[in-house]
Short mmCIF file of C-alpha atoms and ligand atoms in Angstrom, two decimals:
data_model
loop_
_atom_site.label_atom_id
_atom_site.label_comp_id
_atom_site.label_asym_id
_atom_site.label_seq_id
_atom_site.Cartn_x
_atom_site.Cartn_y
_atom_site.Cartn_z
CA UNK T 4 -0.02 -0.19 0.11
CA UNK T 5 1.45 3.37 -0.93
CA UNK T 6 1.50 5.99 1.85
CA UNK T 7 1.61 9.43 1.21
CA UNK T 8 5.06 11.63 1.29
CA UNK T 9 3.89 13.29 4.52
CA UNK T 10 3.52 9.97 6.28
CA UNK T 11 6.73 8.56 4.83
CA UNK T 12 8.52 11.53 5.73
CA UNK T 13 7.42 11.58 9.71
CA UNK T 14 4.21 13.46 9.69
CA UNK T 15 3.86 16.53 12.14
CA UNK T 16 7.04 15.77 14.28
CA UNK T 17 9.04 15.88 11.01
CA UNK T 18 7.45 19.33 9.98
CA UNK T 19 7.87 20.74 13.20
CA UNK T 20 11.36 19.72 13.27
CA UNK T 21 12.16 21.17 9.61
CA UNK T 22 10.28 24.45 10.40
CA UNK T 23 12.83 25.47 12.83
CA UNK T 24 15.52 25.23 10.90
CA UNK T 25 14.16 26.18 7.60
CA UNK T 26 13.16 29.55 9.44
CA UNK T 27 16.27 29.92 11.02
CA UNK T 28 17.91 29.66 7.47
CA UNK T 29 15.47 31.96 5.84
CA UNK T 30 16.15 34.41 9.02
CA UNK T 31 19.61 34.39 8.26
CA UNK T 32 19.61 35.00 4.52
CA UNK T 33 19.64 38.77 3.35
CA UNK T 34 18.18 38.08 0.37
CA UNK T 35 14.84 36.84 1.58
CA UNK T 36 14.84 37.95 5.32
CA UNK T 37 12.83 41.11 4.25
CA UNK T 38 9.84 39.13 3.48
CA UNK T 39 9.49 37.07 6.61
CA UNK T 40 11.09 40.11 9.17
CA UNK T 41 8.70 41.93 10.14
CA UNK T 42 5.58 39.93 11.05
CA UNK T 43 5.51 38.42 14.71
CA UNK T 44 7.30 35.36 14.84
CA UNK T 45 5.26 33.22 16.25
CA UNK T 46 2.64 33.66 13.43
CA UNK T 47 5.15 33.36 10.85
CA UNK T 48 6.19 30.05 12.44
CA UNK T 49 2.57 28.68 12.27
CA UNK T 50 2.46 29.47 8.49
CA UNK T 51 5.58 27.88 7.84
CA UNK T 52 4.23 24.98 9.47
CA UNK T 53 1.57 25.53 6.74
CA UNK T 54 4.29 25.92 4.30
CA UNK T 55 6.00 22.36 5.23
CA UNK T 56 2.24 20.37 5.61
CA UNK T 57 1.82 21.62 2.24
CA UNK T 58 5.35 20.62 0.50
CA UNK T 59 4.87 17.38 2.17
CA UNK T 60 1.77 16.34 0.61
CA UNK T 61 -0.04 16.56 4.31
CA UNK T 62 -3.53 17.46 5.14
CA UNK T 63 -4.02 20.96 4.35
CA UNK T 64 -7.01 22.94 2.54
CA UNK T 65 -4.65 25.64 0.39
CA UNK T 66 -5.77 25.97 -2.88
CA UNK T 67 -4.00 27.71 -5.52
CA UNK T 68 -6.12 30.97 -5.19
CA UNK T 69 -5.22 30.84 -1.68
CA UNK T 70 -1.11 30.63 -2.25
CA UNK T 71 -1.68 33.85 -4.79
CA UNK T 72 -3.58 35.35 -1.97
CA UNK T 73 -0.88 34.54 0.72
CA UNK T 74 1.67 35.69 -1.60
CA UNK T 75 -0.01 38.61 -3.49
CA UNK T 76 1.49 41.25 -0.92
CA UNK T 77 5.21 40.06 -1.65
CA UNK T 78 4.54 40.08 -5.21
CA UNK T 79 3.85 43.72 -4.67
CA UNK T 80 6.94 43.95 -2.64
CA UNK T 81 8.97 42.66 -5.12
CA UNK T 82 8.95 38.82 -4.71
CA UNK T 83 10.29 37.01 -7.93
CA UNK T 84 11.92 34.13 -9.41
CA UNK T 85 15.35 34.49 -7.15
CA UNK T 86 13.43 34.82 -4.05
CA UNK T 87 11.94 31.30 -4.90
CA UNK T 88 14.77 29.91 -5.60
CA UNK T 89 16.37 30.70 -2.64
CA UNK T 90 13.53 29.61 -0.72
CA UNK T 91 13.51 26.13 -2.34
CA UNK T 92 17.23 26.05 -1.44
CA UNK T 93 16.49 26.41 1.96
CA UNK T 94 13.97 23.72 1.95
CA UNK T 95 16.20 21.52 0.25
CA UNK T 96 18.87 22.42 3.00
CA UNK T 97 16.66 21.68 5.53
CA UNK T 98 15.57 18.40 4.59
CA UNK T 99 18.95 17.08 3.66
CA UNK T 100 20.11 18.39 7.32
CA UNK T 101 17.17 16.24 8.46
CA UNK T 102 18.48 13.18 6.51
CA UNK T 103 15.50 12.84 4.84
CA UNK T 104 16.24 10.25 1.91
CA UNK T 105 16.75 11.88 -1.55
CA UNK T 106 14.25 10.64 -3.09
CA UNK T 107 11.73 12.01 -0.58
CA UNK T 108 13.51 15.16 -0.85
CA UNK T 109 12.54 15.39 -4.51
CA UNK T 110 9.17 14.47 -4.07
CA UNK T 111 8.66 17.68 -1.51
CA UNK T 112 10.73 19.86 -3.86
CA UNK T 113 8.38 18.86 -6.70
CA UNK T 114 5.37 19.86 -4.68
CA UNK T 115 6.72 22.94 -3.64
CA UNK T 116 8.08 23.91 -7.56
CA UNK T 117 4.31 23.07 -8.40
CA UNK T 118 3.39 25.90 -6.38
CA UNK T 119 5.90 28.55 -8.34
CA UNK T 120 3.19 30.25 -10.79
CA UNK T 121 0.71 31.20 -7.67
CA UNK T 122 2.99 32.09 -5.33
CA UNK T 123 4.65 34.48 -7.82
CA UNK T 124 1.01 35.72 -9.02
CA UNK T 125 1.96 34.61 -12.40
CA UNK Q 14 -20.20 10.66 22.35
CA UNK Q 15 -21.45 14.11 23.38
CA UNK Q 16 -20.32 16.30 25.94
CA UNK Q 17 -21.38 19.49 27.71
CA UNK Q 18 -19.49 22.54 27.36
CA UNK Q 19 -20.09 25.21 30.30
CA UNK Q 20 -19.47 29.13 29.52
CA UNK Q 21 -20.32 31.03 32.62
CA UNK Q 22 -24.01 29.95 33.40
CA UNK Q 23 -24.48 28.62 29.64
CA UNK Q 24 -24.23 24.79 28.72
CA UNK Q 25 -24.03 23.65 25.39
CA UNK Q 26 -24.11 20.44 23.88
CA UNK Q 27 -20.70 19.29 21.72
CA UNK Q 28 -21.72 16.41 19.48
CA UNK Q 29 -19.72 13.60 18.78
CA UNK Q 30 -17.41 14.69 15.77
CA UNK Q 31 -17.94 18.34 16.56
CA UNK Q 32 -14.97 20.54 17.67
CA UNK Q 33 -15.36 22.69 20.63
CA UNK Q 34 -15.06 25.76 17.82
CA UNK Q 35 -18.31 24.34 15.75
CA UNK Q 36 -20.37 23.73 18.77
CA UNK Q 37 -19.86 27.20 19.85
CA UNK Q 38 -20.30 28.95 16.14
CA UNK Q 39 -23.33 26.79 16.01
CA UNK Q 40 -24.61 28.37 19.15
CA UNK Q 41 -23.70 31.72 18.11
CA UNK Q 42 -21.22 32.44 20.88
CA UNK Q 43 -18.93 35.27 19.96
CA UNK Q 44 -15.29 33.73 19.70
CA UNK Q 45 -12.54 35.06 17.10
CA UNK Q 46 -11.21 32.41 14.97
CA UNK Q 47 -9.63 32.24 11.31
CA UNK Q 48 -8.12 29.08 9.97
CA UNK Q 49 -9.84 26.35 11.20
CA UNK Q 50 -6.51 24.17 11.02
CA UNK Q 51 -4.64 24.89 14.20
CA UNK Q 52 -2.23 27.69 12.70
CA UNK Q 53 -3.39 30.94 13.51
CA UNK Q 54 -4.07 30.38 17.13
CA UNK Q 55 -6.89 32.90 17.21
CA UNK Q 56 -9.31 30.59 18.97
CA UNK Q 57 -6.89 29.84 22.09
CA UNK Q 58 -9.36 29.35 25.00
CA UNK Q 59 -8.79 27.55 28.35
CA UNK Q 60 -10.47 25.07 30.18
CA UNK Q 61 -10.78 23.88 33.73
CA UNK Q 62 -9.39 19.97 32.88
CA UNK Q 63 -7.02 18.86 30.77
CA UNK Q 64 -7.93 18.97 27.06
CA UNK Q 65 -7.16 16.22 24.73
CA UNK Q 66 -3.42 16.56 23.42
CA UNK Q 67 -3.99 17.04 19.75
CA UNK Q 68 -5.83 20.38 20.75
CA UNK Q 69 -2.77 21.78 22.24
CA UNK Q 70 -0.43 20.45 19.51
CA UNK Q 71 2.09 23.46 18.97
CA UNK Q 72 1.37 25.57 22.09
CA UNK Q 73 3.83 26.66 24.42
CA UNK Q 74 4.50 24.63 27.55
CA UNK Q 75 3.43 27.55 29.66
CA UNK Q 76 0.29 27.32 28.13
CA UNK Q 77 -0.53 23.92 27.73
CA UNK Q 78 0.08 23.80 32.17
CA UNK Q 79 -2.68 26.16 32.18
CA UNK Q 80 -5.00 24.00 30.14
CA UNK Q 81 -5.26 26.52 27.23
CA UNK Q 82 -6.11 24.86 23.82
CA UNK Q 83 -7.36 25.50 20.40
CA UNK Q 84 -11.03 25.38 20.34
CA UNK Q 85 -10.85 24.07 16.34
CA UNK Q 86 -8.63 21.19 17.41
CA UNK Q 87 -10.55 20.22 19.85
CA UNK Q 88 -12.68 17.11 20.11
CA UNK Q 89 -13.99 16.82 23.63
CA UNK Q 90 -13.12 13.74 25.59
CA UNK Q 91 -15.16 14.82 28.50
CA UNK Q 92 -17.34 17.89 29.79
CA UNK Q 93 -15.35 21.04 29.92
CA UNK Q 94 -15.83 24.13 31.79
CA UNK Q 95 -14.40 26.94 28.95
CA UNK Q 96 -13.10 30.51 29.38
CA UNK Q 97 -13.06 32.56 26.58
CA UNK Q 98 -10.45 35.21 25.94
CA UNK Q 99 -12.76 38.01 26.83
CA UNK Q 100 -14.69 37.17 29.21
CA UNK Q 101 -15.24 39.44 32.00
CA UNK Q 102 -12.01 38.98 34.42
CA UNK Q 103 -12.46 38.32 38.25
CA UNK Q 104 -10.55 41.05 40.42
CA UNK Q 105 -10.07 40.95 43.98
CA UNK Q 106 -8.77 44.05 46.14
CA UNK Q 107 -4.97 44.26 47.37
CA UNK Q 108 -3.87 46.63 49.98
CA UNK Q 109 -0.79 48.77 49.18
CA UNK Q 110 1.81 47.97 51.71
CA UNK Q 111 4.93 49.72 50.04
CA UNK Q 112 5.12 52.45 47.86
CA UNK Q 113 9.19 53.51 47.51
CA UNK Q 114 11.73 54.56 44.84
CA UNK Q 115 14.01 52.42 42.98
CA UNK Q 116 15.67 54.80 41.21
CA UNK Q 117 14.85 58.27 39.69
CA UNK Q 118 11.78 57.01 38.06
CA UNK Q 119 10.88 53.87 39.05
CA UNK Q 120 8.89 52.76 42.00
CA UNK Q 121 8.36 49.66 44.07
CA UNK Q 122 4.79 48.81 44.70
CA UNK Q 123 4.08 45.96 47.27
CA UNK Q 124 0.27 44.73 47.75
CA UNK Q 125 -0.75 42.50 50.24
CA UNK Q 126 -4.14 40.49 49.98
CA UNK Q 127 -6.17 38.59 52.06
CA UNK Q 128 -6.18 35.17 50.82
CA UNK Q 129 -3.57 33.03 48.62
CA UNK Q 130 -2.86 34.79 45.38
CA UNK Q 131 -1.62 31.72 42.93
CA UNK Q 132 0.40 32.81 40.30
CA UNK Q 133 3.48 32.02 38.54
CA UNK Q 134 6.65 34.00 38.87
CA UNK Q 135 6.92 36.02 35.86
CA UNK Q 136 3.06 36.51 35.11
CA UNK Q 137 1.54 39.60 34.93
CA UNK Q 138 -1.94 41.28 36.14
CA UNK Q 139 -4.08 43.93 35.43
CA UNK Q 140 -4.18 46.92 37.82
CA UNK Q 141 -7.81 48.63 37.90
CA UNK Q 142 -8.42 52.14 38.97
CA UNK Q 143 -11.57 52.65 40.72
CA UNK Q 144 -12.91 54.71 37.46
CA UNK Q 145 -11.80 51.75 35.37
CA UNK Q 146 -8.71 52.57 33.67
CA UNK Q 147 -6.73 49.61 33.51
CA UNK Q 148 -3.09 48.73 32.98
CA UNK Q 149 -0.93 45.60 33.18
CA UNK Q 150 1.94 45.13 35.28
CA UNK Q 151 4.22 42.28 35.75
CA UNK Q 152 4.80 40.71 39.27
CA UNK Q 153 8.48 40.74 40.04
CA UNK Q 154 8.37 38.15 43.41
CA UNK Q 155 7.83 34.90 43.50
CA UNK Q 156 4.67 32.95 45.45
CA UNK Q 157 4.81 33.70 49.16
CA UNK Q 158 3.70 33.06 52.53
CA UNK Q 159 2.56 36.40 53.17
CA UNK Q 160 0.42 36.85 49.86
CA UNK Q 161 2.21 39.73 48.48
CA UNK Q 162 2.86 40.98 45.24
CA UNK Q 163 5.74 43.04 43.96
CA UNK Q 164 5.60 45.39 41.30
CA UNK Q 165 8.24 47.66 39.49
CA UNK Q 166 6.44 50.76 38.13
CA UNK Q 167 8.36 53.53 35.98
CA UNK Q 168 6.85 56.93 35.48
CA UNK Q 169 6.36 57.73 31.85
CA UNK Q 170 6.07 61.11 30.95
CA UNK Q 171 2.39 62.22 30.87
CA UNK Q 172 1.26 58.53 31.51
CA UNK Q 173 -1.76 58.57 33.45
CA UNK Q 174 -1.64 54.96 35.11
CA UNK Q 175 1.56 54.96 36.28
CA UNK Q 176 2.00 58.93 37.36
CA UNK Q 177 -1.44 57.85 39.38
CA UNK Q 178 0.65 55.48 41.33
CA UNK Q 179 3.50 57.18 41.59
CA UNK Q 180 1.97 60.49 42.81
CA UNK Q 181 -1.07 59.68 44.53
CA UNK Q 182 -1.48 56.28 45.72
CA UNK Q 183 -0.45 55.72 49.35
CA UNK Q 184 0.18 52.79 51.71
CA UNK Q 185 -3.40 51.84 52.76
CA UNK Q 186 -5.01 52.64 49.61
CA UNK Q 187 -6.33 49.55 47.81
CA UNK Q 188 -6.34 48.62 44.14
CA UNK Q 189 -8.31 46.15 42.00
CA UNK Q 190 -5.85 43.31 40.88
CA UNK Q 191 -7.02 40.74 37.97
CA UNK Q 192 -5.91 37.02 38.01
CA UNK Q 193 -2.22 36.23 36.74
CA UNK Q 194 -1.94 36.19 32.92
CA UNK Q 195 0.64 35.34 30.45
CA UNK Q 196 2.77 32.59 29.94
CA UNK Q 197 6.53 33.98 30.41
CA UNK Q 198 7.37 32.22 33.16
CA UNK Q 199 9.79 29.34 34.57
CA UNK Q 200 8.85 25.69 34.82
CA UNK Q 201 11.02 23.56 36.68
CA UNK Q 202 12.29 20.94 34.28
CA UNK Q 203 15.73 20.66 32.30
CA UNK Q 204 17.40 22.14 35.02
CA UNK Q 205 20.87 22.00 33.48
CA UNK Q 206 19.57 24.22 30.68
CA UNK Q 207 21.36 27.54 30.27
CA UNK Q 208 18.44 30.22 30.89
CA UNK Q 209 19.18 33.60 29.32
CA UNK Q 210 17.28 36.33 30.63
CA UNK Q 211 17.37 39.74 29.21
CA UNK Q 212 15.48 43.15 30.10
CA UNK Q 213 15.43 46.79 29.45
CA UNK Q 214 13.67 49.02 32.16
CA UNK Q 215 10.99 47.75 34.30
CA UNK Q 216 11.47 44.50 32.10
CA UNK Q 217 13.63 43.57 35.32
CA UNK Q 218 10.54 42.79 36.94
CA UNK Q 219 9.23 39.79 35.64
CA UNK Q 220 12.75 38.63 35.13
CA UNK Q 221 13.65 39.17 38.91
CA UNK Q 222 10.72 36.90 39.54
CA UNK Q 223 11.91 34.26 37.13
CA UNK Q 224 15.66 34.02 38.26
CA UNK Q 225 14.23 33.96 41.47
CA UNK Q 226 11.70 30.91 40.78
CA UNK Q 227 14.43 29.18 39.00
CA UNK Q 228 17.02 29.51 41.82
CA UNK Q 229 14.32 28.78 44.54
CA UNK Q 230 13.82 25.19 42.08
CA UNK Q 231 17.38 24.23 42.22
CA UNK Q 232 18.12 25.48 39.11
CA UNK Q 233 21.74 24.15 38.05
CA UNK Q 234 22.92 25.29 34.23
CA UNK Q 235 24.18 29.00 34.23
CA UNK Q 236 21.37 31.53 34.49
CA UNK Q 237 22.94 34.84 32.66
CA UNK Q 238 20.70 37.94 33.24
CA UNK Q 239 21.54 41.28 31.08
CA UNK Q 240 19.70 44.44 32.27
CA UNK Q 241 19.81 47.16 30.20
CA UNK Q 242 19.22 51.02 30.13
CA UNK Q 243 20.13 54.05 28.63
CA UNK Q 244 21.76 55.94 31.67
CA UNK Q 245 23.08 54.56 34.94
CA UNK Q 246 20.44 56.66 36.67
CA UNK Q 247 17.84 54.07 35.22
CA UNK Q 248 19.06 50.66 36.04
CA UNK Q 249 17.89 49.56 39.66
CA UNK Q 250 19.07 46.73 42.15
CA UNK Q 251 22.51 46.77 40.85
CA UNK Q 252 24.06 46.10 44.26
CA UNK Q 253 21.18 43.14 45.04
CA UNK Q 254 22.25 41.50 41.74
CA UNK Q 255 25.75 41.62 42.37
CA UNK Q 256 25.54 40.13 45.53
CA UNK Q 257 23.12 37.82 44.01
CA UNK Q 258 26.05 36.81 41.51
CA UNK Q 259 28.89 36.00 44.30
CA UNK Q 260 26.40 33.88 46.32
CA UNK Q 261 25.31 32.03 43.45
CA UNK Q 262 27.97 30.33 41.34
CA UNK Q 263 25.67 29.57 38.48
CA UNK Q 264 24.24 33.49 38.19
CA UNK Q 265 25.90 35.86 36.16
CA UNK Q 266 24.84 39.39 36.11
CA UNK Q 267 25.75 42.00 33.29
CA UNK Q 268 23.93 45.60 33.59
CA UNK Q 269 24.19 47.16 30.32
CA UNK Q 270 24.19 51.07 29.48
CA UNK Q 271 23.58 52.35 25.80
CA UNK Q 272 24.42 56.19 26.64
CA UNK Q 273 27.29 57.76 26.30
CA UNK Q 274 28.74 57.22 30.17
CA UNK Q 275 29.42 54.01 31.04
CA UNK Q 276 31.21 53.65 34.51
CA UNK Q 277 33.58 50.63 35.32
CA UNK Q 278 31.83 47.61 35.52
CA UNK Q 279 29.00 48.17 33.23
CA UNK Q 280 28.97 46.86 29.80
CA UNK Q 281 28.86 49.58 26.93
CA UNK Q 282 26.02 49.56 24.51
CA UNK Q 283 22.62 47.77 23.70
CA UNK Q 284 21.90 44.65 25.48
CA UNK Q 285 20.95 43.63 21.86
CA UNK Q 286 24.34 43.21 20.82
CA UNK Q 287 25.92 42.38 24.43
CA UNK Q 288 24.33 39.31 24.77
CA UNK Q 289 25.90 37.73 21.91
CA UNK Q 290 29.31 38.56 22.64
CA UNK Q 291 29.19 36.99 25.68
CA UNK Q 292 27.04 34.16 24.61
CA UNK Q 293 27.56 33.38 20.79
CA UNK Q 294 25.69 30.20 20.69
CA UNK Q 295 22.51 29.45 22.28
CA UNK Q 296 21.48 26.06 21.15
CA UNK Q 297 19.64 24.50 23.70
CA UNK Q 298 19.03 27.52 26.16
CA UNK Q 299 16.18 28.59 27.43
CA UNK Q 300 15.51 32.44 26.92
CA UNK Q 301 13.12 35.09 28.63
CA UNK Q 302 12.89 38.40 26.98
CA UNK Q 303 10.82 41.14 28.53
CA UNK Q 304 10.41 45.01 28.32
CA UNK Q 305 10.63 47.24 25.32
CA UNK Q 306 8.73 46.07 22.43
CA UNK Q 307 11.28 46.39 20.00
CA UNK Q 308 13.77 44.94 22.00
CA UNK Q 309 11.44 42.02 22.51
CA UNK Q 310 10.98 41.35 19.06
CA UNK Q 311 14.71 41.93 17.66
CA UNK Q 312 15.74 39.60 20.34
CA UNK Q 313 13.38 36.79 19.70
CA UNK Q 314 14.32 36.54 16.24
CA UNK Q 315 18.29 36.75 17.04
CA UNK Q 316 18.10 34.17 19.85
CA UNK Q 317 16.00 31.98 17.56
CA UNK Q 318 18.78 32.53 14.78
CA UNK Q 319 21.80 31.72 17.51
CA UNK Q 320 20.25 28.73 17.74
CA UNK Q 321 17.24 28.77 20.64
CA UNK Q 322 14.25 26.58 19.86
CA UNK Q 323 11.10 28.46 19.11
CA UNK Q 324 9.49 26.72 22.21
CA UNK Q 325 12.24 27.61 25.00
CA UNK Q 326 11.89 31.50 23.78
CA UNK Q 327 9.40 33.42 26.44
CA UNK Q 328 8.85 36.82 25.79
CA UNK Q 329 6.65 39.50 27.29
CA UNK Q 330 6.61 43.14 25.59
CA UNK Q 331 5.60 45.95 27.34
CA UNK Q 332 3.30 47.29 24.84
CA UNK Q 333 2.23 50.75 25.39
CA UNK Q 334 -1.34 51.25 24.07
CA UNK Q 335 -2.16 55.05 23.34
CA UNK Q 336 -5.52 56.02 24.79
C1 FAD P 18 2.20 42.26 29.62
C2 FAD P 18 2.60 43.64 29.85
C3 FAD P 18 3.55 43.66 31.21
C4 FAD P 18 3.85 45.11 31.93
N1 FAD P 18 4.42 45.32 32.69
C5 FAD P 18 5.23 46.65 33.14
C6 FAD P 18 5.77 46.60 34.59
O1 FAD P 18 6.12 45.78 35.17
N2 FAD P 18 6.28 48.03 34.74
C7 FAD P 18 5.85 48.84 34.14
O2 FAD P 18 6.34 49.99 34.64
N3 FAD P 18 5.21 49.09 32.97
C8 FAD P 18 4.38 47.61 32.50
N4 FAD P 18 3.76 47.52 31.42
C9 FAD P 18 3.52 48.83 30.68
C10 FAD P 18 2.08 49.22 31.31
O3 FAD P 18 1.37 48.40 31.05
C11 FAD P 18 1.70 50.55 30.90
O4 FAD P 18 1.61 50.69 29.51
C12 FAD P 18 2.64 51.79 31.51
O5 FAD P 18 2.76 52.29 32.86
C13 FAD P 18 2.05 53.28 30.82
O6 FAD P 18 0.61 53.51 31.16
P1 FAD P 18 0.47 54.78 31.91
O7 FAD P 18 -1.11 54.90 31.95
O8 FAD P 18 0.84 55.52 32.48
O9 FAD P 18 0.38 55.47 30.23
P2 FAD P 18 -0.69 55.98 29.40
O10 FAD P 18 -1.37 56.97 29.93
O11 FAD P 18 -1.19 54.77 28.84
O12 FAD P 18 0.52 56.75 28.11
C14 FAD P 18 1.67 55.80 27.68
C15 FAD P 18 2.38 56.93 27.04
O13 FAD P 18 2.25 57.31 25.97
C16 FAD P 18 2.29 58.64 25.62
N5 FAD P 18 0.76 59.10 24.91
C17 FAD P 18 -0.34 58.75 25.27
N6 FAD P 18 -1.09 59.32 24.33
C18 FAD P 18 -0.26 59.47 23.39
C19 FAD P 18 -0.65 60.04 21.84
N7 FAD P 18 -1.91 60.32 21.83
N8 FAD P 18 0.42 60.02 21.35
C20 FAD P 18 1.69 60.17 21.63
N9 FAD P 18 1.92 59.71 22.78
C21 FAD P 18 0.59 59.63 23.21
C22 FAD P 18 2.12 59.17 27.37
O14 FAD P 18 2.38 60.50 27.22
C23 FAD P 18 3.20 58.07 27.82
O15 FAD P 18 4.48 58.59 27.67
C24 FAD P 18 3.61 46.11 30.77
C25 FAD P 18 2.72 46.30 29.89
C26 FAD P 18 2.32 45.12 29.47
C27 FAD P 18 1.45 44.78 27.90
C1 HEM P 19 7.57 27.38 -2.83
C2 HEM P 19 6.70 27.33 -2.83
C3 HEM P 19 5.62 27.86 -1.41
C4 HEM P 19 4.41 27.60 -0.85
C5 HEM P 19 4.13 26.09 -0.75
C6 HEM P 19 4.31 28.32 0.14
C7 HEM P 19 3.49 28.34 1.31
C8 HEM P 19 3.00 29.14 1.97
C9 HEM P 19 1.70 28.64 2.76
C10 HEM P 19 0.81 27.58 3.00
C11 HEM P 19 1.57 29.93 3.80
C12 HEM P 19 0.64 30.30 4.76
C13 HEM P 19 -0.23 31.07 4.24
C14 HEM P 19 -1.63 31.59 5.11
O1 HEM P 19 -2.13 30.58 5.69
O2 HEM P 19 -1.49 32.84 5.57
C15 HEM P 19 2.30 30.86 3.28
C16 HEM P 19 2.94 31.87 3.77
C17 HEM P 19 3.87 32.87 3.32
N1 HEM P 19 5.33 32.47 2.47
FE1 HEM P 19 4.95 31.12 1.34
N2 HEM P 19 5.05 29.53 0.54
C18 HEM P 19 5.86 29.20 -0.86
C19 HEM P 19 7.18 30.06 -0.94
C20 HEM P 19 7.33 31.34 -0.47
C21 HEM P 19 8.43 32.19 -1.16
C22 HEM P 19 9.26 31.83 -2.07
C23 HEM P 19 8.54 32.94 0.01
C24 HEM P 19 9.30 34.48 0.10
C25 HEM P 19 10.37 34.81 -0.46
C26 HEM P 19 7.14 33.03 0.83
C27 HEM P 19 6.59 33.94 1.79
C28 HEM P 19 5.62 33.75 2.68
C29 HEM P 19 5.34 34.63 3.81
C30 HEM P 19 6.17 35.71 3.94
C31 HEM P 19 4.16 34.18 4.05
C32 HEM P 19 3.34 34.76 5.11
C33 HEM P 19 2.53 35.68 4.49
C34 HEM P 19 1.69 36.45 5.88
O3 HEM P 19 2.55 36.81 6.68
O4 HEM P 19 0.35 36.56 5.70
N3 HEM P 19 7.09 31.87 0.46
N4 HEM P 19 3.83 30.35 2.37
#
């Protein structure tokens, strides 16, 4: 029986571990910091949790339109392909650091990649 | 299985498969909520009994300890008495037994209560004047047999409440005091963990309580306190803290001054820089940040980037609202 990526990667505990590592990288990256820096950190963490749950194909109700809305303000702030690529890299690095097997990382990256146009408002 | 939810005098039936939020919305109870996914924490409420673990997932341990939970994630397993965030507070009267200066603009206010006042050191209460004017102040001591609460209150230029406390409140007066609130306090576990306490101005009040609580609980890890202000005259309890640092080998105290005059024995600069010159790596540390909102928000991010886990960062920003 094929289980979901979310289950194979380790479910909510894996998401929690990933969020901390990922968010630390993002805050320490001067090229994307400004998108994350100004809001309250606890709310941001909760949103990054949603990000990972989604990237892992876990339970979430986000539609493409939700993704557009969530990032629309960032697009007006100048969010572009480079920022997207930086976030993709932090995502990959985080999962490598957590010793997630390469094939699962590729699956997660593909899910995140599929949100590119919505996130960038294209 | 259906359960009964009680709020004030009202009872609501929570059907099997319904969350607490579902029930309350169905019954038109006014409760803020947004994502319904356990992400936004808008629907945080409190119960009289321990809620199901799933409903507390992602909450700080100081919140779970007080039976807080997310209404949207809670499928009750037993009857619950629920407290909404905006539900009218219970106030009790306290009597002022001390009102004296700690420095040129800060007073020590001590209030006594007839009955035991339960709180966790580091929490805050709302003080209310007889005309209804209300402000939050942090408790600076640990629970004591004398049933007293200690506050450090800074006079703000043209600040209504602080000026009133400074100039018009005398020993013997009574003031209404709310139940304790907030989740910035010490939990006696992982006693070997390093503890970082950073405060500006009267941010020392909750930190002093947390410090004494940790020491009273036999915390064995290093405890570092950084207290900052611009000028020497705005710090306080300097000698007491230095003395404590001599008595307790694991306690370290650094008074910090960001102004131009920095006498010997004080660190020069802002707390947010000085901390990291002394403790570059905060991995596995517990962090408490109290005082100026800008300092608190900045330090939340910086201590996190330097390795502290989110769950280990506790903060109280002394937000000042313009009325
Ligand atoms: C969780 C928490 C804990 C706290 N703990 C403490 C503590 O332990 N000790 C402590 O001293 N304080 C603490 N505070 C702050 C405290 O609650 C009050 O905000 C503070 O004492 C100011 O109240 P006030 O009535 O004196 O001033 P306010 O009358 O509320 O005015 C605040 C300041 O704003 C200025 N101001 C008012 N209106 C305007 C306007 N329209 N435009 C520009 N400026 C204006 C005033 O001149 C004054 O300087 C805490 C706050 C919070 C949220
Ligand atoms: C890789 C694909 C991405 C996915 C799947 C994704 C997913 C999400 C999700 C699910 C949320 C929460 C929405 C909400 O509930 O409000 C969110 C919010 C956010 N995302 Fe993304 N995201 C992606 C890329 C990016 C990029 C490239 C950036 C910036 C460089 C970014 C910055 C943010 C910020 C700042 C928020 C919070 C917005 C707010 O404060 O309301 N995201 N994202």
